[in-house]
Structures are given as structure tokens and as C-alpha cells.
Tab-separated table of C-alpha atoms in Angstrom:
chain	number	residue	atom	x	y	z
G	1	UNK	CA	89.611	57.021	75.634
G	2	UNK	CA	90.408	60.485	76.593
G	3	UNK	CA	94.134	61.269	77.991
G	4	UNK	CA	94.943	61.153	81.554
G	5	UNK	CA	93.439	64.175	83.601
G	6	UNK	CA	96.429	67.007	84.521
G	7	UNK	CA	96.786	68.131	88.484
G	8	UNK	CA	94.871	70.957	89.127
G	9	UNK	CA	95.918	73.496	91.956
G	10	UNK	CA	92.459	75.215	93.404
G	11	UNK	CA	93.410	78.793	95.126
G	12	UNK	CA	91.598	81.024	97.303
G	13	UNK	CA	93.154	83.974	99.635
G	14	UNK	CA	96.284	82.114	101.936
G	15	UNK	CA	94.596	78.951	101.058
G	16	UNK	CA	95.846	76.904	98.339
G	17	UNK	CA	94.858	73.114	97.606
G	18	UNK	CA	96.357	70.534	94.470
G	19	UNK	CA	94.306	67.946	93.677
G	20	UNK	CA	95.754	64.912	91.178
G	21	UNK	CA	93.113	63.133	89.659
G	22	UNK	CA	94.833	60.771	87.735
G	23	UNK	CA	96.041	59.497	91.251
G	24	UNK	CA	93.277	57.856	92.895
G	25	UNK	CA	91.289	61.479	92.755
G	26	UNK	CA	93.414	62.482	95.462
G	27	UNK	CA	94.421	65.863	97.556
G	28	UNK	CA	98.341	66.179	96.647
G	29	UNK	CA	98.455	69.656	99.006
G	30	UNK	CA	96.872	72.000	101.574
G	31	UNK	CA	98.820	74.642	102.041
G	32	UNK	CA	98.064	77.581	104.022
G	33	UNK	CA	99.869	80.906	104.458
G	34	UNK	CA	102.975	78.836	103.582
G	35	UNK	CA	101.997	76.172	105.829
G	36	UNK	CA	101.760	72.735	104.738
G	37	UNK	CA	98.386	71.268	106.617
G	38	UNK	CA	98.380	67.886	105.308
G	39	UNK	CA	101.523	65.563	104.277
G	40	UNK	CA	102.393	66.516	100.542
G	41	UNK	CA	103.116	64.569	98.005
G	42	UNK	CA	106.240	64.188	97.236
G	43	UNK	CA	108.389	64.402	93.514
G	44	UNK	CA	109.095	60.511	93.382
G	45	UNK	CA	105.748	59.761	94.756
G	46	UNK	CA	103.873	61.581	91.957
G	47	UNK	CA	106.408	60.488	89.446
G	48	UNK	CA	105.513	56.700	90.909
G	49	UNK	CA	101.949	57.385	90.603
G	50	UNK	CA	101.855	56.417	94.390
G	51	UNK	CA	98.112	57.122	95.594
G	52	UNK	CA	99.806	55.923	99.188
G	53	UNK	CA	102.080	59.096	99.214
G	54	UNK	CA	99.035	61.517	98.629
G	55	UNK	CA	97.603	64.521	101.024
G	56	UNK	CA	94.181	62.926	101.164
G	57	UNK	CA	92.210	60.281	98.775
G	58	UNK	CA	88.699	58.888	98.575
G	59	UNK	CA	87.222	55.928	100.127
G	60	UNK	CA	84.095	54.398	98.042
G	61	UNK	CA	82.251	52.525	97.669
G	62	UNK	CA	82.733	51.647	101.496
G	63	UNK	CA	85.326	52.827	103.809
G	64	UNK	CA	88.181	50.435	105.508
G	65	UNK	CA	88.701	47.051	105.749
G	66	UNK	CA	86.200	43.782	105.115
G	67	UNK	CA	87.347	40.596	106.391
G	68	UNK	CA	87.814	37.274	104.520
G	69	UNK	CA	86.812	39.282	101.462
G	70	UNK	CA	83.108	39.124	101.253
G	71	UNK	CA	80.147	39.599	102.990
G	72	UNK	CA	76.634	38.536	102.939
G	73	UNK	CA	73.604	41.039	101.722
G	74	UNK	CA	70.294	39.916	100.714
G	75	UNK	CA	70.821	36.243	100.670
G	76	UNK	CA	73.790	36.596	98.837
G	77	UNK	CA	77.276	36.596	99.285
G	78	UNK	CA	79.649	38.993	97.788
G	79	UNK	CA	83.204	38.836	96.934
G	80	UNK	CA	85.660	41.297	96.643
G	81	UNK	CA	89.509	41.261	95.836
G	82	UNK	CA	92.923	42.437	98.075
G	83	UNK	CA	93.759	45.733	96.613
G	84	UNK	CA	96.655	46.742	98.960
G	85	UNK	CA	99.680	44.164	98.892
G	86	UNK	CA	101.338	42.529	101.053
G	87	UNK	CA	97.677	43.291	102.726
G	88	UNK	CA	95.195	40.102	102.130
G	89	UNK	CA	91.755	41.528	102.454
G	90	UNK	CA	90.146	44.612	100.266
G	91	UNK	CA	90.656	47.714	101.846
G	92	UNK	CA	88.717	51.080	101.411
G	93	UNK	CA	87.107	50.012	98.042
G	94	UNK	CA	87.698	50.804	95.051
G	95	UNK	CA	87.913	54.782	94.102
G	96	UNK	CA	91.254	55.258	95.441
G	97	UNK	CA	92.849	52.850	92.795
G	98	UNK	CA	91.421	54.265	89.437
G	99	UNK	CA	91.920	57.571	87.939
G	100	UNK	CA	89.468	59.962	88.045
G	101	UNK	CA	87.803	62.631	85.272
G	102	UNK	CA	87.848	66.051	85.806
G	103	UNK	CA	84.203	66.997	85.012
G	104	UNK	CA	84.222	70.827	86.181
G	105	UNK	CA	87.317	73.068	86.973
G	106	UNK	CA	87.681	76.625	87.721
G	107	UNK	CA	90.351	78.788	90.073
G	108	UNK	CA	88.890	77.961	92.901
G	109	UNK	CA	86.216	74.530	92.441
G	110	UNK	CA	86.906	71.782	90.862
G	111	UNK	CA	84.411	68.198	90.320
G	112	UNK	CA	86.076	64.912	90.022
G	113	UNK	CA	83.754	61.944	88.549
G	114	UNK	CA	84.631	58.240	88.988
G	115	UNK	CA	82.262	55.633	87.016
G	116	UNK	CA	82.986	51.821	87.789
G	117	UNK	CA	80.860	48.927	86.318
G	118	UNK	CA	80.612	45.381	88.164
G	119	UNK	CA	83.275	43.186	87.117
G	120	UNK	CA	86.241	42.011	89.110
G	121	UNK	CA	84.084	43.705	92.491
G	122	UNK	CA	80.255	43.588	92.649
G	123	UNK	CA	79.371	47.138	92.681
G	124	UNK	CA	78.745	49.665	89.888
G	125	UNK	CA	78.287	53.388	90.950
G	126	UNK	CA	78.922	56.502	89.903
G	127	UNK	CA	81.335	58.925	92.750
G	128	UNK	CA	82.037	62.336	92.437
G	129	UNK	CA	84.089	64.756	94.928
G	130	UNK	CA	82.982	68.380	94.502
G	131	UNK	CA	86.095	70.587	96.128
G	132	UNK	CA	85.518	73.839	96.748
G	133	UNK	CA	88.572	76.460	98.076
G	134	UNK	CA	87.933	79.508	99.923
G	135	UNK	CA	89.213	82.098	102.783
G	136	UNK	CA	87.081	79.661	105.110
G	137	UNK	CA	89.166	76.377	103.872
G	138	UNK	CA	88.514	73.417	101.960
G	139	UNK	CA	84.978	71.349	100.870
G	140	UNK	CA	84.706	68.369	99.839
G	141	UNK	CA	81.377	67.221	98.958
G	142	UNK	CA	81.376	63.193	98.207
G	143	UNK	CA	77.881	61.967	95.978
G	144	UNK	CA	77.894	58.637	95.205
G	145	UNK	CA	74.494	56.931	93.596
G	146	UNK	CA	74.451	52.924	92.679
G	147	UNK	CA	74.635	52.263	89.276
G	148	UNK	CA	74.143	48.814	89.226
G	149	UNK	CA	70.912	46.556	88.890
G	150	UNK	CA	69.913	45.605	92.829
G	151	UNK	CA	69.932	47.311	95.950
G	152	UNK	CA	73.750	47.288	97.696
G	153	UNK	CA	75.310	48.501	100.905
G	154	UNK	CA	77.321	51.630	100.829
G	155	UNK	CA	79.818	53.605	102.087
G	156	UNK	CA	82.154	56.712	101.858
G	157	UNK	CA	84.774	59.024	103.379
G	158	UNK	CA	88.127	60.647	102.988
G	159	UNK	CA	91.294	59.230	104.189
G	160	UNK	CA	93.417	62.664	105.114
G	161	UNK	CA	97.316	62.218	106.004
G	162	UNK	CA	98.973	64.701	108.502
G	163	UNK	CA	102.597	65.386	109.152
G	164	UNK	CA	103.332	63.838	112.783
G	165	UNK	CA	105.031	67.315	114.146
G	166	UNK	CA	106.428	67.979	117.706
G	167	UNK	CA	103.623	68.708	119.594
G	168	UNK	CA	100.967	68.213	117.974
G	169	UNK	CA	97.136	67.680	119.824
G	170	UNK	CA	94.014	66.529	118.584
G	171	UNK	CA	90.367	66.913	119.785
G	172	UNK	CA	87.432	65.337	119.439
G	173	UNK	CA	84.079	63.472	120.745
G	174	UNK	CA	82.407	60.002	120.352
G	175	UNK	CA	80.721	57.813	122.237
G	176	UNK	CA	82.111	54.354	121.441
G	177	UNK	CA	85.777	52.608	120.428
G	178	UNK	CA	86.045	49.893	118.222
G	179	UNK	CA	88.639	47.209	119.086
G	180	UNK	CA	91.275	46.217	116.797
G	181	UNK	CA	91.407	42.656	115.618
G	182	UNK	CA	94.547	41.036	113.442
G	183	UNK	CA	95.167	42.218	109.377
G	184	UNK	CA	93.904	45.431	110.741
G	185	UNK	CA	90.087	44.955	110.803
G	186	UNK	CA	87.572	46.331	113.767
G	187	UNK	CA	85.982	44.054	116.555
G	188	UNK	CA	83.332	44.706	118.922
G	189	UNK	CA	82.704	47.907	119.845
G	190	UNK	CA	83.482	49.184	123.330
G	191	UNK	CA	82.467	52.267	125.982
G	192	UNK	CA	84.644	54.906	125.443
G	193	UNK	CA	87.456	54.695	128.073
G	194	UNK	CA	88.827	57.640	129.613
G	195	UNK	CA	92.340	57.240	128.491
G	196	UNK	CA	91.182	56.479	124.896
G	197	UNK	CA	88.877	59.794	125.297
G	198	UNK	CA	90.116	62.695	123.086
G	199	UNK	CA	86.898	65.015	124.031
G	200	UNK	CA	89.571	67.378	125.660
G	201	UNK	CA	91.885	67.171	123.293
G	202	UNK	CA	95.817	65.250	123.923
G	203	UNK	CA	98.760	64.248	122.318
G	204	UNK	CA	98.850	61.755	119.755
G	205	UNK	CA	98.972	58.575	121.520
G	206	UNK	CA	102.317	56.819	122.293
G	207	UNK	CA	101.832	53.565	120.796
G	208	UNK	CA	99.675	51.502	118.312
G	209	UNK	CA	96.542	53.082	117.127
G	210	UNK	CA	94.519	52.134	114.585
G	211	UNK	CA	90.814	52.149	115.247
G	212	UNK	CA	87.677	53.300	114.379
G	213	UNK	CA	85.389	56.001	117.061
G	214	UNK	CA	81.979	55.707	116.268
G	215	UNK	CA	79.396	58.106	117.835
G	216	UNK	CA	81.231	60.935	116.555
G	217	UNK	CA	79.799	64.048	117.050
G	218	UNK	CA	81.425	65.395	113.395
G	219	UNK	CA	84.169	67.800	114.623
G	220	UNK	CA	87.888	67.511	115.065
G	221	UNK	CA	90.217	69.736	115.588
G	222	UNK	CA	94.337	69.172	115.173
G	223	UNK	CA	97.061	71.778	116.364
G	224	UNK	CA	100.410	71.513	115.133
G	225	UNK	CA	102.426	74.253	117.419
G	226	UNK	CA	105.525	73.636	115.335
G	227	UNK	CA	104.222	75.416	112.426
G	228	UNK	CA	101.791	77.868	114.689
G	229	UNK	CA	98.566	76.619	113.266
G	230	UNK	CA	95.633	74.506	113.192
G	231	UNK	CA	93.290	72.583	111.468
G	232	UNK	CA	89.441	72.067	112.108
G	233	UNK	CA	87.272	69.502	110.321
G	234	UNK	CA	83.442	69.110	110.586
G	235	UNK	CA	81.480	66.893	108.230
G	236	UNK	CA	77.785	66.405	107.930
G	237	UNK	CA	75.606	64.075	110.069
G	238	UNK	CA	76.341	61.096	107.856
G	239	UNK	CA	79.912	60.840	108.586
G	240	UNK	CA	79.341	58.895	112.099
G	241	UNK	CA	82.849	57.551	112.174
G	242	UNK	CA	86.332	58.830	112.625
G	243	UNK	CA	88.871	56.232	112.173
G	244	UNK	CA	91.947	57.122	114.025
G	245	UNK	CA	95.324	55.998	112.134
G	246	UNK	CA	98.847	56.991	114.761
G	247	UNK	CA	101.980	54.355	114.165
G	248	UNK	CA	104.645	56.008	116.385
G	249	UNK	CA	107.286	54.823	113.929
G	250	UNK	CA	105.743	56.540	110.933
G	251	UNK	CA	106.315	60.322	110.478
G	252	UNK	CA	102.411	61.280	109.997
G	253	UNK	CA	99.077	59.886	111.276
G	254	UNK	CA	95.245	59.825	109.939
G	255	UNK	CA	92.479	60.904	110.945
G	256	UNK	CA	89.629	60.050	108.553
G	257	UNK	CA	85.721	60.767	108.469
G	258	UNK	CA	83.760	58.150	107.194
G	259	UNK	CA	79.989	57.074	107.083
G	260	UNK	CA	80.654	53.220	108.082
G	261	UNK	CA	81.731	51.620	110.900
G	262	UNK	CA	85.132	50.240	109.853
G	263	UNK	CA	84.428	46.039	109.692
G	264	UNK	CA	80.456	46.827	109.119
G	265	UNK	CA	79.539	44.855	105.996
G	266	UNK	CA	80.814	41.546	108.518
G	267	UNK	CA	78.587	41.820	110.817
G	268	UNK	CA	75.515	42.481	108.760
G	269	UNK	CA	74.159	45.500	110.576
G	270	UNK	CA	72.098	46.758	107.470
G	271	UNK	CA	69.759	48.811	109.730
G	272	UNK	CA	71.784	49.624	112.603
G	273	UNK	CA	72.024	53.177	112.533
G	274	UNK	CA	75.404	52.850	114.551
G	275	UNK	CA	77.145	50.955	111.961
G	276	UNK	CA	76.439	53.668	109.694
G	277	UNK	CA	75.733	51.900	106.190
G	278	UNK	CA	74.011	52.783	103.570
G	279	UNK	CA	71.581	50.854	101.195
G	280	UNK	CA	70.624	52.273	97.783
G	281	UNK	CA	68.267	50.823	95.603
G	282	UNK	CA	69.049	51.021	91.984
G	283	UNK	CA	69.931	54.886	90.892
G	284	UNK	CA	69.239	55.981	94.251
G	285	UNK	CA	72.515	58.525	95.896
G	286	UNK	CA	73.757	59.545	99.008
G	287	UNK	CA	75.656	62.767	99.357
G	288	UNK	CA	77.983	64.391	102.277
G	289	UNK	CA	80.291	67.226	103.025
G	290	UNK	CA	83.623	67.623	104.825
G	291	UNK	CA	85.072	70.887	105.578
G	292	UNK	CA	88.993	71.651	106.827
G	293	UNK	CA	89.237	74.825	108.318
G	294	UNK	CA	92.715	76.483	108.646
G	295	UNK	CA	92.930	78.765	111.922
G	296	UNK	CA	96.211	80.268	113.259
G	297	UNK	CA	97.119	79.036	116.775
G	298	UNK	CA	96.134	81.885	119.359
G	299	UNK	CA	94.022	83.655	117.224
């Protein structure tokens, strides 16, 4: 068994990014000209090996929540285990709870690798993040192929946290909003209403939010005035969701790109191009990138 992988700090220009592998494969830092764009993870939290205290981790082999912990795919069911306590049901698979190898390193890229074998959960599949660091920002290129013996349903994306400054706005389009049902999982999908509309860009909202957009056009953009700059993310066609994240009495918020509709693998939609899963057959991948591009505020 080799030893546990050291942080890495990736650094290009004003831009500078730390990644912690042995922490869920996780983003412990963007910082940029000085400025901190994502929450940073703190001293105790590293020390604790808290993947909950991170800048940004993975979510494979499926993002968010699935209810009653299992679902039913090719005349089967399939059971998974709560990963999160106190939380009851699984939530964003397994990646961001194991360590992850450090396969390729270098000032300014660096290739995480993540192998799990069916045991406790039903899939086996090899994950790796690819995060590349330049004047432009960050990449992160997510490749996940099923390793196991039958065709499964898949999913991926990256669960980003952002400090919760004065002031801050964020912008974006989709077509649909997916209701929020109890222990956190997603209901039926709605029309976009106008005040749940973020196409022009608004405030963080007041109160409760924790639901998924689907129809996302794959741009955001965030502005933190505080600190004088912003933050734009785009991700490939496959990332069809944005899962929205805002607890008023919590000093950050997420804002996450992922592939799946959050609650998919319950309601079965295999081939609904909507819900956003994937199937792969035996040694068959799927591959996307995010990018987070720093900009200054009035530039």
C-alpha cells in the first residue's frame, strides 16, 4: 500500500489552486491575485481530515441524493449505504469519501485517480480529475469509465463552496426547477418561475435554497464586490444541471455542475435526456470539463 498522497499547490500567473488528495480528491484553495475565490480550508479542518470543510470535491459515481437508498436498473434493484451522518440516505456517491492517488503532477497540472471495486456499493469504476492552472483559471476535466461486469447508470460533477460575502450576485440560465422534497432529495420538476429565475443575475436568495436547475445552459457567473472580483464557470454540454445550495444561516453557499438530475436514479429516467444519466456498458467512459474563470469586477 503506498503512503498517503501529499497536497499539491498548482500555480500559474495570479492564479494559484491546492488540491488535497488524500481528502476526498478535493480543491483546498483558489486563490487569485490574493483573493480567495472559493471557501478555504481551514488548519483544523485539514488536520480533521474534514472533506466537508474543503474548497471543492468530486461527486461520482452519481451526483446528490437517492432516496430510500436504492434504485431499480435493469430488473434489478440496487442498494447503496448513508455516507453523510446524521443524513439517512447516500449522498453524492462515493469519490468524495476515499483518498485519491496522485497519478501525474507538475507546477501547473496535476491528475488525481480514484479506483473502487463493488463491495459495500454496487459500482466499480475507475475516476480521474485532470486539473489544469493557467492565466485563464482553473480545469477540471472529470473521466470516469465502469469497471465493473454489467452495464450501470452514471453520474458526475463538482461540488464547489463559496464564501457568502456582502453583496454578492449570481447569474445564470435554465429552463426548469426541481422542487425540494424532505431529507433533502428533488421532486417533480417545475417551469422556471420568474422569481426563482437567475438569467439576469440577483442576490443570493433570502431564505432556504437547495435545489437542482436543470436545462442549464452551462455558464454561471458569481460577483463578490467585497473582494472586487468575480468568478465565471462554464462546463461542457454534459453538465445539464446546476444544483443551487444557499442556507442564509451558513456563511457560504454552492453552486455545483453536475450531469444528473439530482433524485434521477428514483424515477428511472434511463433515457430521458433531461434527467441527464449516463449508462456505460462494461469499460465504456464518459468524460467532461469545468472551467472557473477569475475576472476582476469592472474590467
Amino acid at each position: 500500500m503506498g503512503g498517503i498522497p501529499e497536497p499539491l499547490t498548482l500555480k500559474d500567473g495570479a492564479l494559484e489552486v491546492g488540491l488535497v488528495p488524500q481528502i476526498g480528491g478535493s480543491v483546498s484553495s483558489m486563490r487569485w491575485r490574493g483573493i480567495d475565490l472559493m471557501r478555504r480550508l481551514s488548519d483544523d479542518d485539514r488536520e480533521a481530515g474534514d472533506v466537508l470543510g474543503v474548497a471543492m470535491f468530486p461527486m461520482v459515481p452519481y451526483a446528490n441524493r437517492i432516496a430510500g437508498n436504492a434504485f431499480d436498473f435493469a430488473a434489478k434493484r440496487w442498494q447503496v449505504q448513508p455516507n453523510n451522518p446524521p443524513e439517512t440516505v447516500n449522498v453524492h456517491g462515493s469519490g468524495w469519501k476515499h483518498a485519491w492517488t496522485v497519478a501525474q503532477a507538475g507546477d501547473a497540472q496535476a491528475t488525481l485517480s480514484l479506483d473502487i471495486a463493488a463491495g459495500v456499493e454496487p459500482y466499480s469504476y475507475h475516476a480521474t480529475q485532470a486539473f489544469t492552472v493557467s492565466e485563464q483559471g482553473l480545469g477540471v476535466t472529470m473521466t470516469l469509465t465502469n469497471t465493473g461486469p454489467v452495464s450501470m447508470p452514471f453520474g458526475f460533477g463538482l461540488h464547489p463552496w463559496f464564501d457568502r460575502d456582502p453583496g454578492v450576485t449570481l447569474q445564470f440560465e435554465a429552463t426548469r426547477f426541481y422542487l425540494e422534497e424532505p431529507q433533502g432529495l428533488a421532486g417533480d420538476p417545475i417551469t422556471l418561475a420568474p422569481e426563482l429565475d437567475f438569467a439576469n443575475g440577483r442576490p443570493l436568495p433570502a431564505g432556504w435554497r437547495n435545489n437542482d436547475y436543470g436545462g442549464w445552459t452551462g455558464e454561471a457567473t458569481l460577483r463578490f464586490p467585497a473582494c472586487g472580483a468575480g468568478l465565471l464557470i462554464k462546463a461542457d454540454p454534459v453538465f445539464k444541471h446546476l444544483m443551487l445550495y444557499a442556507d442564509p444561516t451558513k456563511p457560504y453557499f454552492c453552486v455545483e455542475p453536475q450531469t444528473n438530475a439530482s433524485g434521477a436514479f428514483n424515477r428511472g429516467g434511463w433515457n430521458d435526456a433531461d434527467e441527464g444519466i449516463i449508462v456505460l456498458a462494461p469499460g465504456e467512459s464518459a468524460t467532461g470539463t469545468v472551467s472557473l474563470m477569475p475576472f476582476a469586477l469592472g474590467a
